[in-house]
CSV table of C-alpha atoms and ligand atoms in Angstrom, one decimal:
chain,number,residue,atom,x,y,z
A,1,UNK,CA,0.0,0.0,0.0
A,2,UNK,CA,1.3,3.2,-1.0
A,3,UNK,CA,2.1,5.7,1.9
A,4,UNK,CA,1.3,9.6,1.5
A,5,UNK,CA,4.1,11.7,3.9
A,6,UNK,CA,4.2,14.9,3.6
A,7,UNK,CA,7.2,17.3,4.4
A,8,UNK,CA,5.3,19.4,7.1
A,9,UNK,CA,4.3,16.5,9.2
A,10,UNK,CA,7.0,13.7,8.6
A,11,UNK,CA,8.2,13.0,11.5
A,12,UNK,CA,11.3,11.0,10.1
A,13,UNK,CA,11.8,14.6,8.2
A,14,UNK,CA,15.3,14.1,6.9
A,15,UNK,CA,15.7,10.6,6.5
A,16,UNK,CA,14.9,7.8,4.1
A,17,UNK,CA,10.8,7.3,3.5
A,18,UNK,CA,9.7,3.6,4.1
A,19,UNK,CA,9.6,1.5,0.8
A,20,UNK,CA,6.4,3.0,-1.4
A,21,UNK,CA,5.6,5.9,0.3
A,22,UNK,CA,5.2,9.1,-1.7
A,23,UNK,CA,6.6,12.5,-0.5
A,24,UNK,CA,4.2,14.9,-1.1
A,25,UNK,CA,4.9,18.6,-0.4
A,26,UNK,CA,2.2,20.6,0.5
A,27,UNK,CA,3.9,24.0,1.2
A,28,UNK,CA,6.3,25.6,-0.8
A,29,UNK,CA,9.8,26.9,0.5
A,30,UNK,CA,9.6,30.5,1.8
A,31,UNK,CA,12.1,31.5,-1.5
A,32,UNK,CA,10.6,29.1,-4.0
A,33,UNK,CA,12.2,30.1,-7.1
A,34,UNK,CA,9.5,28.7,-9.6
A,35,UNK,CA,7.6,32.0,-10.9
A,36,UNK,CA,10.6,34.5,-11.5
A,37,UNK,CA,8.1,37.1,-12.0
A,38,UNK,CA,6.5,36.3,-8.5
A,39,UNK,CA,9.8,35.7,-6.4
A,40,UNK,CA,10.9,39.2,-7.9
A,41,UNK,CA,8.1,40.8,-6.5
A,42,UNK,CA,8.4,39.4,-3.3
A,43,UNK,CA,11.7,39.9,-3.1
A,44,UNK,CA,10.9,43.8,-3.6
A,45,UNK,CA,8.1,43.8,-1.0
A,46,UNK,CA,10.9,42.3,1.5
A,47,UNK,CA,13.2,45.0,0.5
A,48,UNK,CA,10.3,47.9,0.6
A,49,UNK,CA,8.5,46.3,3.9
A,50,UNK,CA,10.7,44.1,6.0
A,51,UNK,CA,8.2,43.2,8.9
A,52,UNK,CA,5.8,41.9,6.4
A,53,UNK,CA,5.2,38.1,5.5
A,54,UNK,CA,6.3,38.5,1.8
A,55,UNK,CA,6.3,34.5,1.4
A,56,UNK,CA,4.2,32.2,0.2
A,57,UNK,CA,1.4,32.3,2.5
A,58,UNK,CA,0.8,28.5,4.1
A,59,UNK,CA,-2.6,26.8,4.0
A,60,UNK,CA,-4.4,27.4,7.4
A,61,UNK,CA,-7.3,25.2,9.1
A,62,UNK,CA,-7.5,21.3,9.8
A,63,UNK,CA,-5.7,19.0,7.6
A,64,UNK,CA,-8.8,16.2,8.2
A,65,UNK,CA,-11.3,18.8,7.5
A,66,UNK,CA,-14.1,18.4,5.5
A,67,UNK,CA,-14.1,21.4,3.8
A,68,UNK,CA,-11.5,23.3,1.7
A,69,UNK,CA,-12.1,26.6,0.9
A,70,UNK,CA,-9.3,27.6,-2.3
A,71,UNK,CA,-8.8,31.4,-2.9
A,72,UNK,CA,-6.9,33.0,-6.4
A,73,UNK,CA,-3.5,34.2,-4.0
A,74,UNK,CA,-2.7,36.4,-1.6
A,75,UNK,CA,-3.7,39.9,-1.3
A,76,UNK,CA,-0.4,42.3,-0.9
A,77,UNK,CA,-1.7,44.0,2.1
A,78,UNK,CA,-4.1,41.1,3.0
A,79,UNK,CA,-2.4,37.5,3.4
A,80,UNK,CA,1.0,38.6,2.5
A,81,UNK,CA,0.9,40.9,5.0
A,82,UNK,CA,0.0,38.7,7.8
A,83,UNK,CA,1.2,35.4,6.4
A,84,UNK,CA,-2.8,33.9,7.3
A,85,UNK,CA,-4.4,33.5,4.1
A,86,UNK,CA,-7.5,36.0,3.8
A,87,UNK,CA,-6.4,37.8,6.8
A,88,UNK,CA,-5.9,41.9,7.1
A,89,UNK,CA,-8.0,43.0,4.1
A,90,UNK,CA,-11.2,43.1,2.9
A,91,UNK,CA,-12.4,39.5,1.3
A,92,UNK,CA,-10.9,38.2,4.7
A,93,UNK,CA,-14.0,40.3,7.0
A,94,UNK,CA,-17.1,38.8,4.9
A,95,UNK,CA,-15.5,35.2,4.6
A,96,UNK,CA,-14.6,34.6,8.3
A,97,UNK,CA,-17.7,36.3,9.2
A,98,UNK,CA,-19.5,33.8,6.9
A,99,UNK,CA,-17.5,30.6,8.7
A,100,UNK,CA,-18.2,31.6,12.0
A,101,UNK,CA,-21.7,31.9,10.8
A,102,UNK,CA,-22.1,28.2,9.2
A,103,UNK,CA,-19.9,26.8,12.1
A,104,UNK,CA,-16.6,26.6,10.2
A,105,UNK,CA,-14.8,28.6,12.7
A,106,UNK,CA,-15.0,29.6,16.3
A,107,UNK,CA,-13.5,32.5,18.0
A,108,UNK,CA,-13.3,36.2,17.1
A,109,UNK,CA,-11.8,37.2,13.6
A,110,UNK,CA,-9.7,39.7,14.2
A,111,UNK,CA,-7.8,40.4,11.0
A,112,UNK,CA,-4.4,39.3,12.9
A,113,UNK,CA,-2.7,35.8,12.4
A,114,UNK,CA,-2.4,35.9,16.2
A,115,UNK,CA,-6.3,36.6,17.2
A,116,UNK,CA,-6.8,32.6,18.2
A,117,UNK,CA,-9.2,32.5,16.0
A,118,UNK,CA,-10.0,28.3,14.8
A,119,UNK,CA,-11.1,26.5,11.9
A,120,UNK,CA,-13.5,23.9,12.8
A,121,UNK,CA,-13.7,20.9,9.8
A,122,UNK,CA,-12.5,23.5,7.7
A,123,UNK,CA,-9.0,24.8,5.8
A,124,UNK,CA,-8.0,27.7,3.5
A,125,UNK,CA,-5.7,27.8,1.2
A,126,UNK,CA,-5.1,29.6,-2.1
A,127,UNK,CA,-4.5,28.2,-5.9
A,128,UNK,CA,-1.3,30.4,-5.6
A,129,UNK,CA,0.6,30.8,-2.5
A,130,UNK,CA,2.7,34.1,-3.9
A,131,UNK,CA,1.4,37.4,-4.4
A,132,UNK,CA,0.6,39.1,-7.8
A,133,UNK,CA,0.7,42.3,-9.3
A,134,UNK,CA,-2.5,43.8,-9.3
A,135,UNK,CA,-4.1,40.0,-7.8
A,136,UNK,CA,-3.1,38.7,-10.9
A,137,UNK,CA,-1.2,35.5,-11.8
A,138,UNK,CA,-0.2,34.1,-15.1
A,139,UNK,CA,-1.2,30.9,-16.6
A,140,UNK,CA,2.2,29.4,-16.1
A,141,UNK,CA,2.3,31.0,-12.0
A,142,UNK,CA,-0.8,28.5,-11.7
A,143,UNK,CA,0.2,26.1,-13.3
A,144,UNK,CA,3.4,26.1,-11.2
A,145,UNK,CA,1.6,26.5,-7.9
A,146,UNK,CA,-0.8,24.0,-8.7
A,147,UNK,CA,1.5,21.1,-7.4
A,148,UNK,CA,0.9,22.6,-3.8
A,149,UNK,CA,-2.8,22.6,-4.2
A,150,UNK,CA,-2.7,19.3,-5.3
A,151,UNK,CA,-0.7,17.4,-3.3
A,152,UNK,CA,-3.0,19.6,-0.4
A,153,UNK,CA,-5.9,18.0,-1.6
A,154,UNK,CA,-4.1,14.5,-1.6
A,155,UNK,CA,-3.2,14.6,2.0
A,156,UNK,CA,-7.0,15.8,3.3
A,157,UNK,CA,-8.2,11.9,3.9
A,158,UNK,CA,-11.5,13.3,4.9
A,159,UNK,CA,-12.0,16.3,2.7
A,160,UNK,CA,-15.8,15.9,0.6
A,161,UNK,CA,-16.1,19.4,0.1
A,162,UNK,CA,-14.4,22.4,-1.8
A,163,UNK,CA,-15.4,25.8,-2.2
A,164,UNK,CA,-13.3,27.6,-5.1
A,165,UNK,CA,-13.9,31.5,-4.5
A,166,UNK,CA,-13.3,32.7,-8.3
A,167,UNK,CA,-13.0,31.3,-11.8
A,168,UNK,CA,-9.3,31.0,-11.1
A,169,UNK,CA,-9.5,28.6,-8.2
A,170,UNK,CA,-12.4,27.0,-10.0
A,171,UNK,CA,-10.1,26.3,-13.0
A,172,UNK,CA,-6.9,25.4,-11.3
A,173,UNK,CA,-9.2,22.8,-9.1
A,174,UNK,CA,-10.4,20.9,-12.1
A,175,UNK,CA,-7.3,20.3,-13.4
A,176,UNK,CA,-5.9,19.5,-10.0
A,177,UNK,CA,-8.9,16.6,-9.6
A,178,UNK,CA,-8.5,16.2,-13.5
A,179,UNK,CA,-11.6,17.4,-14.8
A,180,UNK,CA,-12.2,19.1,-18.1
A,181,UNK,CA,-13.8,22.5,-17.6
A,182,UNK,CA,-16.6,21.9,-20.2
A,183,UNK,CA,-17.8,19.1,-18.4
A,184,UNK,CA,-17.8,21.5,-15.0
A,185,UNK,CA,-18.2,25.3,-16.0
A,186,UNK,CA,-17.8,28.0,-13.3
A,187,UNK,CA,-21.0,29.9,-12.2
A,188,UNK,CA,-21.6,30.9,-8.6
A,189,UNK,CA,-23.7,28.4,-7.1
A,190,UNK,CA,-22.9,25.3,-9.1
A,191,UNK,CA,-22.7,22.5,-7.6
A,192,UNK,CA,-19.7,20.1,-9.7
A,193,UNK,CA,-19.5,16.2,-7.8
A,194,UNK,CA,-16.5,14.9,-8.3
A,195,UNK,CA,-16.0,11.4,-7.3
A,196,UNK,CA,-16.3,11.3,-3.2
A,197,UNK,CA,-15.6,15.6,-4.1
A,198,UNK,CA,-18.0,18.0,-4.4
A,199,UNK,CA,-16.8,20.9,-6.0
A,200,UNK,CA,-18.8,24.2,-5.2
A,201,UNK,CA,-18.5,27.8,-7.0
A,202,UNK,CA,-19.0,31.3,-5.2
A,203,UNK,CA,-17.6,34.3,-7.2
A,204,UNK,CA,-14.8,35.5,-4.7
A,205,UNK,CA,-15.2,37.5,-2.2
A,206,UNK,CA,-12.9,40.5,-3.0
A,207,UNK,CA,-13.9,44.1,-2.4
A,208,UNK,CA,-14.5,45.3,-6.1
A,209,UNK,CA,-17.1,42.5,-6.5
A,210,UNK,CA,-18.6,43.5,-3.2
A,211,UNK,CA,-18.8,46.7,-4.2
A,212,UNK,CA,-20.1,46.1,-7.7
A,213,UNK,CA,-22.6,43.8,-6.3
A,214,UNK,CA,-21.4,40.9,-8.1
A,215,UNK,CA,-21.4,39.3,-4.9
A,216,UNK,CA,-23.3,40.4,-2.2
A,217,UNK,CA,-23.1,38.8,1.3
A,218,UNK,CA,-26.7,37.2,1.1
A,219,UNK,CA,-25.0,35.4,-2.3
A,220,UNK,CA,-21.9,34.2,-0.5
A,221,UNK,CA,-24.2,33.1,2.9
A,222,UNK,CA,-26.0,30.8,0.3
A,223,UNK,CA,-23.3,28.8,-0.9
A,224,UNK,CA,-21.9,28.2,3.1
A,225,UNK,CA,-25.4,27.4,3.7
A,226,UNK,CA,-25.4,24.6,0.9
A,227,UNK,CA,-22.2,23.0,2.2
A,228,UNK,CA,-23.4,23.0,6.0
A,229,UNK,CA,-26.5,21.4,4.8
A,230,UNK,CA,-24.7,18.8,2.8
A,231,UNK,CA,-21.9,18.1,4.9
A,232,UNK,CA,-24.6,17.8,7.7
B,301,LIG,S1,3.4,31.1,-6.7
B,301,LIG,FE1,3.8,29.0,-5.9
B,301,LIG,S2,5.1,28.0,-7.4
B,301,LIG,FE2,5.2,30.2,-7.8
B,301,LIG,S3,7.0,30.9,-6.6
B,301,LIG,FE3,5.2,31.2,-5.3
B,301,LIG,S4,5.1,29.3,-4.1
B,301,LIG,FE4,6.4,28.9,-5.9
């Protein structure tokens, strides 16, 4: 039987892995050097803001969750601020507002990484764990960064639910379960199964589309609501 390890919980971390067991690594180093473009611009928000996160921003929540919520990446004054994806800007208030509603968190959300705030049966992470310019990655950054969010998804042994907040996520999820994006088109609210998966689609929750009313909170409630009720 094949073994799944992964880097972050190993605890023979360094030494040789029992016969047939994969290595799987779910979170990137803090310089990973696969997006040029990316590790450039951290590498200038390091130099420009030194007390700042400016890494890739680690998945946060329970690994034998349930649920995984996947953003696009981190925002610069948001996650990669804080180093706690969704935390410090804008898309971060109605999100945890909307966990602790449904029961996904407990505690009291207060945009720090340090405000003891707990995922219950839930995790976040983000289809790419660098910051963009102007929140947006290239084809190839996903594609890169993709290995992360797969190998995430691999080592969740309980994980029947995933919320991908955006096209982006949406996309970068169905080619991470291999799934053709005809056969599963993004609109907010689908419902996409996907073996022992369901995949679910809520436009994400970023200030312009709040502000545009492309999403408004009753819209993004409804999709929580639809995975408490499934997940029971
Ligand atoms: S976005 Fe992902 S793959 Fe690209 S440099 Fe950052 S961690 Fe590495």
């Amino acid at each position: 039987m094949t073994t799944i390890s992964t880097i972050e919980n190993d605890p023979a971390s360094g030494q040789p892995l029992p016969a047939g067991a994969v290595l799987l690594r779910t979170e990137p180093d803090r310089n990973c050097p696969l997006c040029p473009r990316l590790a450039g611009f951290r590498e200038a928000a390091r130099a420009r803001e030194p007390n700042w996160f400016n890494s890739p921003v680690p998945s946060f929540g329970d690994p034998d969750g349930r649920l995984l919520i996947v953003g696009l990446a981190p925002g610069l004054q948001g996650a990669n601020r804080t180093g706690r994806p969704f935390t410090g800007d804008f898309a971060g208030d109605l999100l945890y507002a909307t966990l602790l509603e449904y029961g996904f968190a407990k505690g009291i959300y207060q945009a720090r990484p340090d405000d003891g705030l707990t995922l219950i049966d839930c995790r976040i992470s983000n289809a790419v764990r660098c910051v963009p310019p102007q929140n947006k990655p290239l084809p190839a950054e996903i594609g890169s960064c993709r290995q992360f969010l797969s190998a995430t998804i691999e080592t969740m042994p309980r994980l029947r639910a995933v919320v991908a907040l955006g096209r982006v996520a949406h996309e970068s999820m169905l080619k991470a379960l291999g799934l053709r994006s005809s056969a599963a088109p993004f609109a907010h609210g689908a419902m996409h199964p996907a073996g022992a998966l369901r995949l679910y689609d809520s436009y994400h929750c970023s200030r312009y589309n709040t502000n545009t009313r492309v999403l408004t909170p009753e819209m993004f409630r409804s999709v929580f609501a639809r995975v408490r009720a499934d997940l029971g």
